[in-house]
Amino acid sequence: MNCRHCGRSVSLPLVDLGTAPPSNAYLSAERLQGPEAWFPLKVLVCEGCWLAQTEDVADASLYFDAEYAYFSGYSRTWLDHSRRYVEAMVDRFGLSRRSHVVEVAANDGALLQFVHERGISCLGIEPTASTAAAARARGLQVVEEFFGVGLADRLVAAGRAADLTAANNVLAHVPNINDFTAGFATLLAPDGVATFEFPHLLRLLEETQFDTIYHEHFSYLSLTSVSRIFTTNGLAVFDVEELPTHGGSLRVFAQRADTGVRPVHVSVPRMLAREKAVGLTSRAAYEGFQRRAERIKHEFLEFLLAARRDGKTVVAYGAAAKGNTLLNFAGVRPELIACVADRNPAKQGKRLPGSRIPIVDERELESLRPDYVVILPWNIRAEVEAQLADLRRQGTRFVTAIPRLKVA
Ligand SMILES: [Zn+2]
């Protein structure tokens, strides 16, 4: 396949996770009677621009429009993160009631609500109908479309150029990363700022976070690859911060390459140098990942098999994409993990794609009195443990598989 950014032929393998169904294709009762489509799940690295990318799969568009069930507003950690982001941006860039803020992939408006409540004009862009409706219910204005140069042109023509754009956890999910990025260069006011948050490839590699790989996640990004993509598409990076979200993310600040005047912060060359030092711009950093992912899978399976042999009850928490990658890579089925609890009512009563583990309301865990709860979104382990503190008092232990098996 050719690189999604630079077009060069991509062949350096990072990991081959076998095959998996689309990670958001939750199964309703009727769909359990039918077949599921499984696709190869493999990540390759471009040796031209160092963009790590999921290999294209045939006919993906036929299957990847599954009903979207992720609502960011369900996570307390994410809400707090969003509120702090808005506070920090308002302070740093002096946003006022005369400013205009646009969020791309606004989801249910969990972040934009904090802009709106300050009386700052804002607009959400969100192509998914169910989440866009939830954002409108908060009183937010939403354009229900995919973002790119075309939409940015129309917004600017309508006088909606942005002083600040936010794009959190979306850059890695867009198939056409060039058009998407160029859209921000178009949409920004001359001295506007675009911020992007995405999981950091460096952390994925260091902590063997292979479960963050799924088909809807097209790119695995570093500052090295993002800087190149931005430069090609009219944006210039001027600052970068490390965040604890999603197992370790970067927040990148960019301005228009043609009109931006902010000086480049020392954090930018520093992070580029660090990425180079760990081998991100050579083959070194990518070798050995497959073997480490397999070791995690084997440890996890050994734990589940031992628990079953000892007659223990094992359930899971968090019916999200991450969990599906791990469960399907490991071949786990309901005889090893009886059910998975999730707060999102849209998922309850359905089954996970592939593993077909039933999704239940969190309250059902109390009556099950499980010996172990496997926390699939390991990045919010502390939050989930606090939420399930009653179970801990009854003797339940909590398990995460990544970066190494932890039972506590
Ligand atoms: Zn490339």
Short mmCIF file of C-alpha atoms and ligand atoms in Angstrom, two decimals:
data_model
loop_
_atom_site.label_atom_id
_atom_site.label_comp_id
_atom_site.label_asym_id
_atom_site.label_seq_id
_atom_site.Cartn_x
_atom_site.Cartn_y
_atom_site.Cartn_z
CA MET A 1 0.00 0.00 0.00
CA ASN A 2 1.03 3.64 -0.42
CA CYS A 3 1.57 6.02 2.50
CA ARG A 4 -1.53 8.07 3.40
CA HIS A 5 0.64 11.15 3.70
CA CYS A 6 3.57 11.04 1.28
CA GLY A 7 2.44 8.37 -1.18
CA ARG A 8 5.58 6.27 -0.89
CA SER A 9 5.21 2.48 -0.85
CA VAL A 10 4.91 1.34 2.79
CA SER A 11 6.35 -2.00 3.83
CA LEU A 12 8.02 -1.88 7.27
CA PRO A 13 5.81 -4.02 9.53
CA LEU A 14 5.07 -2.93 13.10
CA VAL A 15 2.55 -5.58 14.11
CA ASP A 16 0.17 -8.13 12.62
CA LEU A 17 -2.83 -8.72 14.91
CA GLY A 18 -4.42 -11.34 12.66
CA THR A 19 -8.02 -10.54 11.78
CA ALA A 20 -10.73 -8.64 13.65
CA PRO A 21 -14.24 -7.30 13.05
CA PRO A 22 -14.76 -3.50 13.03
CA SER A 23 -14.30 -2.55 16.68
CA ASN A 24 -17.52 -0.52 16.96
CA ALA A 25 -19.78 -3.16 15.33
CA TYR A 26 -21.66 -4.12 18.51
CA LEU A 27 -24.08 -6.96 17.92
CA SER A 28 -27.79 -6.66 18.64
CA ALA A 29 -29.84 -9.82 19.27
CA GLU A 30 -30.90 -10.03 15.59
CA ARG A 31 -27.37 -9.65 14.31
CA LEU A 32 -26.20 -12.58 16.43
CA GLN A 33 -27.91 -14.88 13.93
CA GLY A 34 -25.80 -13.57 11.05
CA PRO A 35 -22.15 -13.75 10.08
CA GLU A 36 -19.58 -11.13 11.05
CA ALA A 37 -17.00 -9.68 8.67
CA TRP A 38 -13.41 -10.02 9.92
CA PHE A 39 -10.64 -8.00 8.32
CA PRO A 40 -6.84 -8.25 8.49
CA LEU A 41 -5.48 -5.90 11.17
CA LYS A 42 -1.90 -4.91 10.50
CA VAL A 43 0.16 -1.75 11.09
CA LEU A 44 2.94 -0.69 8.71
CA VAL A 45 5.41 2.18 8.96
CA CYS A 46 6.38 4.54 6.12
CA GLU A 47 10.14 4.88 5.94
CA GLY A 48 9.74 8.14 4.03
CA CYS A 49 7.78 10.22 6.59
CA TRP A 50 7.64 7.74 9.55
CA LEU A 51 3.85 7.71 9.63
CA ALA A 52 2.67 4.41 11.18
CA GLN A 53 -0.60 3.38 9.59
CA THR A 54 -3.17 0.61 9.58
CA GLU A 55 -3.06 -1.36 6.37
CA ASP A 56 -5.98 -0.68 4.01
CA VAL A 57 -8.65 -3.36 4.01
CA ALA A 58 -10.84 -4.25 1.08
CA ASP A 59 -14.45 -3.01 1.03
CA ALA A 60 -13.99 -1.38 4.42
CA SER A 61 -16.63 1.27 3.78
CA LEU A 62 -19.29 -1.44 3.51
CA TYR A 63 -18.73 -2.45 7.09
CA PHE A 64 -17.27 0.49 8.94
CA ASP A 65 -20.40 2.62 9.14
CA ALA A 66 -21.56 0.72 12.21
CA GLU A 67 -23.87 2.67 14.47
CA TYR A 68 -21.62 4.95 16.47
CA ALA A 69 -21.90 4.36 20.18
CA TYR A 70 -19.07 6.31 21.77
CA PHE A 71 -20.18 9.28 23.87
CA SER A 72 -17.29 11.17 25.40
CA GLY A 73 -19.54 12.69 28.06
CA TYR A 74 -19.73 9.35 29.90
CA SER A 75 -16.18 9.56 31.19
CA ARG A 76 -15.59 11.76 34.23
CA THR A 77 -11.84 11.85 33.50
CA TRP A 78 -12.51 13.16 29.99
CA LEU A 79 -14.92 15.83 31.22
CA ASP A 80 -12.34 17.13 33.68
CA HIS A 81 -9.70 17.09 30.97
CA SER A 82 -11.97 19.09 28.64
CA ARG A 83 -12.79 21.71 31.28
CA ARG A 84 -9.10 22.24 32.06
CA TYR A 85 -8.31 22.50 28.34
CA VAL A 86 -10.85 25.29 27.86
CA GLU A 87 -9.58 27.18 30.93
CA ALA A 88 -5.98 26.92 29.73
CA MET A 89 -6.74 28.06 26.17
CA VAL A 90 -8.89 31.00 27.28
CA ASP A 91 -6.05 32.19 29.56
CA ARG A 92 -3.17 31.59 27.21
CA PHE A 93 -4.68 33.00 24.02
CA GLY A 94 -6.88 35.65 25.63
CA LEU A 95 -10.15 34.37 24.19
CA SER A 96 -13.09 36.69 24.77
CA ARG A 97 -16.71 37.07 23.76
CA ARG A 98 -15.43 38.38 20.41
CA SER A 99 -13.57 35.12 19.72
CA HIS A 100 -14.82 32.18 17.72
CA VAL A 101 -13.94 28.57 18.60
CA VAL A 102 -14.51 25.55 16.37
CA GLU A 103 -14.21 21.98 17.55
CA VAL A 104 -13.77 19.27 14.94
CA ALA A 105 -15.17 15.91 16.03
CA ALA A 106 -17.16 17.67 18.73
CA ASN A 107 -18.86 14.39 19.69
CA ASP A 108 -21.62 15.07 22.25
CA GLY A 109 -20.32 18.55 23.05
CA ALA A 110 -18.56 17.47 26.24
CA LEU A 111 -15.74 19.97 25.58
CA LEU A 112 -17.59 22.72 23.73
CA GLN A 113 -20.10 23.11 26.57
CA PHE A 114 -17.33 24.73 28.62
CA VAL A 115 -16.67 27.26 25.82
CA HIS A 116 -20.39 27.94 25.41
CA GLU A 117 -20.95 28.56 29.13
CA ARG A 118 -18.29 31.33 29.02
CA GLY A 119 -20.35 33.13 26.42
CA ILE A 120 -17.74 32.53 23.69
CA SER A 121 -19.17 31.88 20.24
CA CYS A 122 -18.51 28.31 19.15
CA LEU A 123 -19.35 25.72 16.55
CA GLY A 124 -19.08 21.93 16.62
CA ILE A 125 -18.36 19.78 13.60
CA GLU A 126 -19.56 16.24 14.07
CA PRO A 127 -20.62 13.89 11.27
CA THR A 128 -22.26 11.30 13.55
CA ALA A 129 -25.99 11.97 13.93
CA SER A 130 -26.49 10.48 17.41
CA THR A 131 -23.66 12.41 19.05
CA ALA A 132 -24.44 15.61 17.11
CA ALA A 133 -28.00 15.43 18.46
CA ALA A 134 -26.65 15.10 22.01
CA ALA A 135 -24.47 18.20 21.44
CA ARG A 136 -27.48 20.19 20.14
CA ALA A 137 -29.40 19.18 23.24
CA ARG A 138 -26.76 21.12 25.21
CA GLY A 139 -27.63 24.21 23.16
CA LEU A 140 -24.61 23.94 20.88
CA GLN A 141 -24.55 24.69 17.16
CA VAL A 142 -23.35 21.68 15.17
CA VAL A 143 -22.52 21.11 11.49
CA GLU A 144 -23.14 17.44 10.73
CA GLU A 145 -20.40 16.85 8.14
CA PHE A 146 -16.90 15.45 7.70
CA PHE A 147 -14.19 18.07 8.00
CA GLY A 148 -11.75 18.99 5.24
CA VAL A 149 -10.79 21.87 2.95
CA GLY A 150 -14.25 21.93 1.33
CA LEU A 151 -16.12 22.55 4.58
CA ALA A 152 -13.43 24.95 5.87
CA ASP A 153 -13.78 27.07 2.70
CA ARG A 154 -17.54 27.36 3.20
CA LEU A 155 -17.18 28.28 6.89
CA VAL A 156 -14.63 31.02 6.11
CA ALA A 157 -16.89 32.35 3.34
CA ALA A 158 -19.69 32.51 5.92
CA GLY A 159 -17.49 34.58 8.25
CA ARG A 160 -16.75 31.71 10.63
CA ALA A 161 -12.92 31.73 10.55
CA ALA A 162 -11.62 30.38 13.86
CA ASP A 163 -9.44 31.99 16.53
CA LEU A 164 -9.06 28.56 18.12
CA THR A 165 -9.75 25.11 16.77
CA ALA A 166 -9.76 22.00 18.90
CA ALA A 167 -9.37 18.53 17.41
CA ASN A 168 -9.01 15.92 20.09
CA ASN A 169 -8.60 12.26 19.26
CA VAL A 170 -9.60 12.64 15.65
CA LEU A 171 -6.37 13.19 13.68
CA ALA A 172 -5.55 9.48 13.95
CA HIS A 173 -9.06 8.53 12.79
CA VAL A 174 -9.17 10.31 9.44
CA PRO A 175 -8.36 8.37 6.27
CA ASN A 176 -7.34 11.47 4.28
CA ILE A 177 -4.98 13.14 6.73
CA ASN A 178 -3.71 15.67 4.15
CA ASP A 179 -7.09 17.18 3.26
CA PHE A 180 -8.13 17.12 6.91
CA THR A 181 -5.00 19.00 8.04
CA ALA A 182 -5.17 21.49 5.19
CA GLY A 183 -8.71 22.27 6.35
CA PHE A 184 -7.32 23.82 9.55
CA ALA A 185 -4.88 26.03 7.63
CA THR A 186 -7.93 27.25 5.68
CA LEU A 187 -10.25 27.69 8.67
CA LEU A 188 -7.87 29.57 10.99
CA ALA A 189 -7.96 33.36 11.25
CA PRO A 190 -4.52 34.86 10.40
CA ASP A 191 -3.37 34.70 14.05
CA GLY A 192 -5.54 31.71 15.01
CA VAL A 193 -4.33 28.63 16.87
CA ALA A 194 -5.12 25.01 16.10
CA THR A 195 -4.64 22.38 18.79
CA PHE A 196 -4.62 18.65 18.25
CA GLU A 197 -4.49 15.86 20.77
CA PHE A 198 -3.61 12.33 19.81
CA PRO A 199 -2.12 9.25 21.47
CA HIS A 200 1.66 9.39 21.19
CA LEU A 201 3.27 6.66 19.10
CA LEU A 202 6.29 6.81 21.41
CA ARG A 203 4.15 5.62 24.33
CA LEU A 204 2.41 2.99 22.21
CA LEU A 205 5.82 1.54 21.37
CA GLU A 206 7.34 1.86 24.85
CA GLU A 207 4.33 0.32 26.60
CA THR A 208 3.29 -2.15 23.92
CA GLN A 209 -0.18 -0.58 23.74
CA PHE A 210 -1.17 -2.79 20.81
CA ASP A 211 -4.82 -2.69 21.86
CA THR A 212 -5.04 0.94 20.69
CA ILE A 213 -4.76 -0.49 17.17
CA TYR A 214 -8.03 -1.01 15.31
CA HIS A 215 -9.33 -0.45 11.80
CA GLU A 216 -10.99 2.92 12.45
CA HIS A 217 -7.66 4.18 13.76
CA PHE A 218 -5.78 4.91 10.54
CA SER A 219 -2.63 6.58 11.87
CA TYR A 220 -0.33 6.24 14.91
CA LEU A 221 1.28 9.62 15.32
CA SER A 222 4.50 11.12 16.58
CA LEU A 223 5.58 14.76 16.56
CA THR A 224 8.02 13.77 13.80
CA SER A 225 5.30 12.57 11.42
CA VAL A 226 2.77 15.25 12.42
CA SER A 227 5.27 18.09 11.86
CA ARG A 228 5.91 16.83 8.34
CA ILE A 229 2.23 16.41 7.56
CA PHE A 230 1.47 19.91 8.88
CA THR A 231 4.31 21.56 6.98
CA THR A 232 3.09 20.02 3.72
CA ASN A 233 -0.44 21.28 4.40
CA GLY A 234 0.13 24.89 5.44
CA LEU A 235 0.43 24.59 9.23
CA ALA A 236 3.44 25.16 11.48
CA VAL A 237 3.88 23.56 14.92
CA PHE A 238 4.93 26.05 17.63
CA ASP A 239 4.45 24.11 20.87
CA VAL A 240 3.88 20.60 22.17
CA GLU A 241 2.80 19.27 25.56
CA GLU A 242 2.65 15.75 26.94
CA LEU A 243 -0.67 14.64 28.43
CA PRO A 244 -1.58 11.56 30.48
CA THR A 245 -4.78 10.90 28.48
CA HIS A 246 -5.29 7.67 26.50
CA GLY A 247 -2.13 6.13 27.88
CA GLY A 248 0.03 9.12 26.93
CA SER A 249 -0.90 11.75 24.36
CA LEU A 250 0.58 14.82 22.75
CA ARG A 251 -1.15 18.17 22.50
CA VAL A 252 0.30 19.96 19.49
CA PHE A 253 -0.20 23.70 18.92
CA ALA A 254 -0.05 24.94 15.35
CA GLN A 255 -0.53 28.21 13.49
CA ARG A 256 -0.84 29.13 9.86
CA ALA A 257 2.52 28.81 8.10
CA ASP A 258 1.77 31.93 6.03
CA THR A 259 0.62 34.34 8.75
CA GLY A 260 1.52 32.87 12.17
CA VAL A 261 4.11 34.82 14.16
CA ARG A 262 4.35 32.91 17.43
CA PRO A 263 7.92 31.77 18.18
CA VAL A 264 8.60 28.03 18.27
CA HIS A 265 8.81 26.83 21.87
CA VAL A 266 11.85 24.79 22.94
CA SER A 267 9.50 21.86 23.63
CA VAL A 268 9.26 21.24 19.87
CA PRO A 269 12.94 20.58 19.01
CA ARG A 270 13.28 18.80 22.35
CA MET A 271 10.50 16.29 21.56
CA LEU A 272 11.75 15.79 17.99
CA ALA A 273 15.19 14.98 19.39
CA ARG A 274 13.73 12.57 21.93
CA GLU A 275 11.76 10.74 19.23
CA LYS A 276 14.90 10.46 17.14
CA ALA A 277 16.91 9.20 20.11
CA VAL A 278 14.51 6.29 20.72
CA GLY A 279 14.71 5.28 17.08
CA LEU A 280 11.44 6.60 15.64
CA THR A 281 13.24 7.77 12.50
CA SER A 282 14.95 4.45 11.89
CA ARG A 283 13.80 0.83 11.97
CA ALA A 284 15.09 0.41 15.52
CA ALA A 285 12.01 1.52 17.47
CA TYR A 286 9.61 -0.71 15.55
CA GLU A 287 11.41 -4.02 15.86
CA GLY A 288 10.34 -6.51 18.54
CA PHE A 289 6.83 -5.03 18.97
CA GLN A 290 5.12 -8.16 17.58
CA ARG A 291 6.89 -10.44 20.06
CA ARG A 292 6.03 -8.15 22.99
CA ALA A 293 2.36 -8.02 21.98
CA GLU A 294 2.27 -11.81 21.82
CA ARG A 295 3.84 -12.10 25.27
CA ILE A 296 1.09 -9.88 26.73
CA LYS A 297 -1.56 -12.00 25.02
CA HIS A 298 -0.06 -15.21 26.44
CA GLU A 299 0.18 -13.82 29.99
CA PHE A 300 -3.43 -12.66 29.81
CA LEU A 301 -4.63 -16.05 28.55
CA GLU A 302 -2.66 -17.88 31.25
CA PHE A 303 -4.36 -15.74 33.87
CA LEU A 304 -7.84 -16.38 32.42
CA LEU A 305 -7.28 -20.13 32.08
CA ALA A 306 -5.98 -20.39 35.66
CA ALA A 307 -8.97 -18.42 36.97
CA ARG A 308 -11.33 -20.73 35.11
CA ARG A 309 -9.54 -23.85 36.42
CA ASP A 310 -9.93 -22.47 39.97
CA GLY A 311 -13.67 -21.85 39.47
CA LYS A 312 -13.37 -18.05 39.72
CA THR A 313 -15.83 -15.59 38.16
CA VAL A 314 -14.18 -13.18 35.75
CA VAL A 315 -15.99 -10.23 34.18
CA ALA A 316 -14.72 -7.16 32.34
CA TYR A 317 -15.35 -3.44 32.46
CA GLY A 318 -15.54 -1.06 29.49
CA ALA A 319 -17.01 -2.16 26.14
CA ALA A 320 -14.74 0.01 24.01
CA ALA A 321 -12.54 -0.45 20.95
CA LYS A 322 -9.38 -1.11 22.99
CA GLY A 323 -10.93 -4.11 24.69
CA ASN A 324 -12.13 -5.58 21.42
CA THR A 325 -8.63 -5.59 19.96
CA LEU A 326 -7.20 -7.39 22.99
CA LEU A 327 -10.08 -9.89 23.29
CA ASN A 328 -10.10 -10.78 19.60
CA PHE A 329 -6.30 -10.98 19.33
CA ALA A 330 -6.31 -13.33 22.32
CA GLY A 331 -9.36 -15.29 21.11
CA VAL A 332 -11.26 -14.77 24.39
CA ARG A 333 -14.89 -15.93 24.47
CA PRO A 334 -17.69 -15.78 27.11
CA GLU A 335 -16.53 -18.96 28.88
CA LEU A 336 -13.43 -17.02 29.98
CA ILE A 337 -15.02 -13.59 30.55
CA ALA A 338 -18.71 -13.88 31.41
CA CYS A 339 -19.79 -10.33 30.59
CA VAL A 340 -18.55 -6.78 30.22
CA ALA A 341 -20.11 -3.84 32.08
CA ASP A 342 -20.50 -0.45 30.44
CA ARG A 343 -22.25 2.77 31.47
CA ASN A 344 -23.48 3.56 27.97
CA PRO A 345 -27.11 2.40 27.67
CA ALA A 346 -26.76 2.24 23.86
CA LYS A 347 -24.34 -0.68 24.26
CA GLN A 348 -26.12 -2.57 27.04
CA GLY A 349 -27.96 -5.69 25.89
CA LYS A 350 -25.71 -6.04 22.87
CA ARG A 351 -22.59 -8.15 22.48
CA LEU A 352 -19.01 -7.26 21.71
CA PRO A 353 -18.00 -7.80 18.08
CA GLY A 354 -16.00 -10.97 17.54
CA SER A 355 -15.81 -12.27 21.11
CA ARG A 356 -19.61 -11.97 21.47
CA ILE A 357 -19.29 -11.27 25.20
CA PRO A 358 -22.60 -9.82 26.53
CA ILE A 359 -22.61 -6.14 27.57
CA VAL A 360 -24.44 -5.41 30.84
CA ASP A 361 -25.28 -2.46 33.05
CA GLU A 362 -22.58 -1.73 35.62
CA ARG A 363 -25.12 -2.38 38.42
CA GLU A 364 -25.31 -6.06 37.44
CA LEU A 365 -21.77 -6.56 38.67
CA GLU A 366 -22.95 -6.17 42.27
CA SER A 367 -25.16 -9.26 42.10
CA LEU A 368 -22.50 -11.26 40.20
CA ARG A 369 -19.90 -10.62 42.94
CA PRO A 370 -17.02 -11.38 40.56
CA ASP A 371 -13.63 -12.58 41.80
CA TYR A 372 -11.93 -10.50 39.10
CA VAL A 373 -12.85 -7.48 36.99
CA VAL A 374 -10.64 -7.04 33.92
CA ILE A 375 -10.47 -3.29 33.26
CA LEU A 376 -10.19 -3.13 29.48
CA PRO A 377 -9.55 0.67 29.25
CA TRP A 378 -6.39 0.33 31.39
CA ASN A 379 -5.76 4.07 30.91
CA ILE A 380 -8.65 4.87 33.28
CA ARG A 381 -7.91 2.09 35.80
CA ALA A 382 -7.93 4.44 38.80
CA GLU A 383 -11.28 5.97 37.81
CA VAL A 384 -12.91 2.54 37.32
CA GLU A 385 -11.50 1.19 40.58
CA ALA A 386 -12.94 4.15 42.45
CA GLN A 387 -16.29 3.63 40.73
CA LEU A 388 -16.32 -0.05 41.72
CA ALA A 389 -15.00 0.45 45.27
CA ASP A 390 -17.95 -1.52 46.70
CA LEU A 391 -16.81 -4.61 44.80
CA ARG A 392 -13.29 -4.25 46.17
CA ARG A 393 -14.73 -4.24 49.70
CA GLN A 394 -16.43 -7.55 48.87
CA GLY A 395 -13.11 -9.06 47.80
CA THR A 396 -13.06 -8.42 44.03
CA ARG A 397 -9.62 -7.88 42.49
CA PHE A 398 -8.87 -5.74 39.46
CA VAL A 399 -6.89 -6.81 36.43
CA THR A 400 -5.22 -4.94 33.57
CA ALA A 401 -3.29 -6.70 30.80
CA ILE A 402 -1.22 -3.82 29.39
CA PRO A 403 1.66 -2.96 29.55
CA ARG A 404 2.08 -6.09 31.72
CA LEU A 405 -0.47 -8.23 33.53
CA LYS A 406 -1.39 -6.57 36.82
CA VAL A 407 -3.75 -8.20 39.36
CA ALA A 408 -4.38 -6.13 42.47
ZN ZN B 1 4.98 8.49 4.18
#
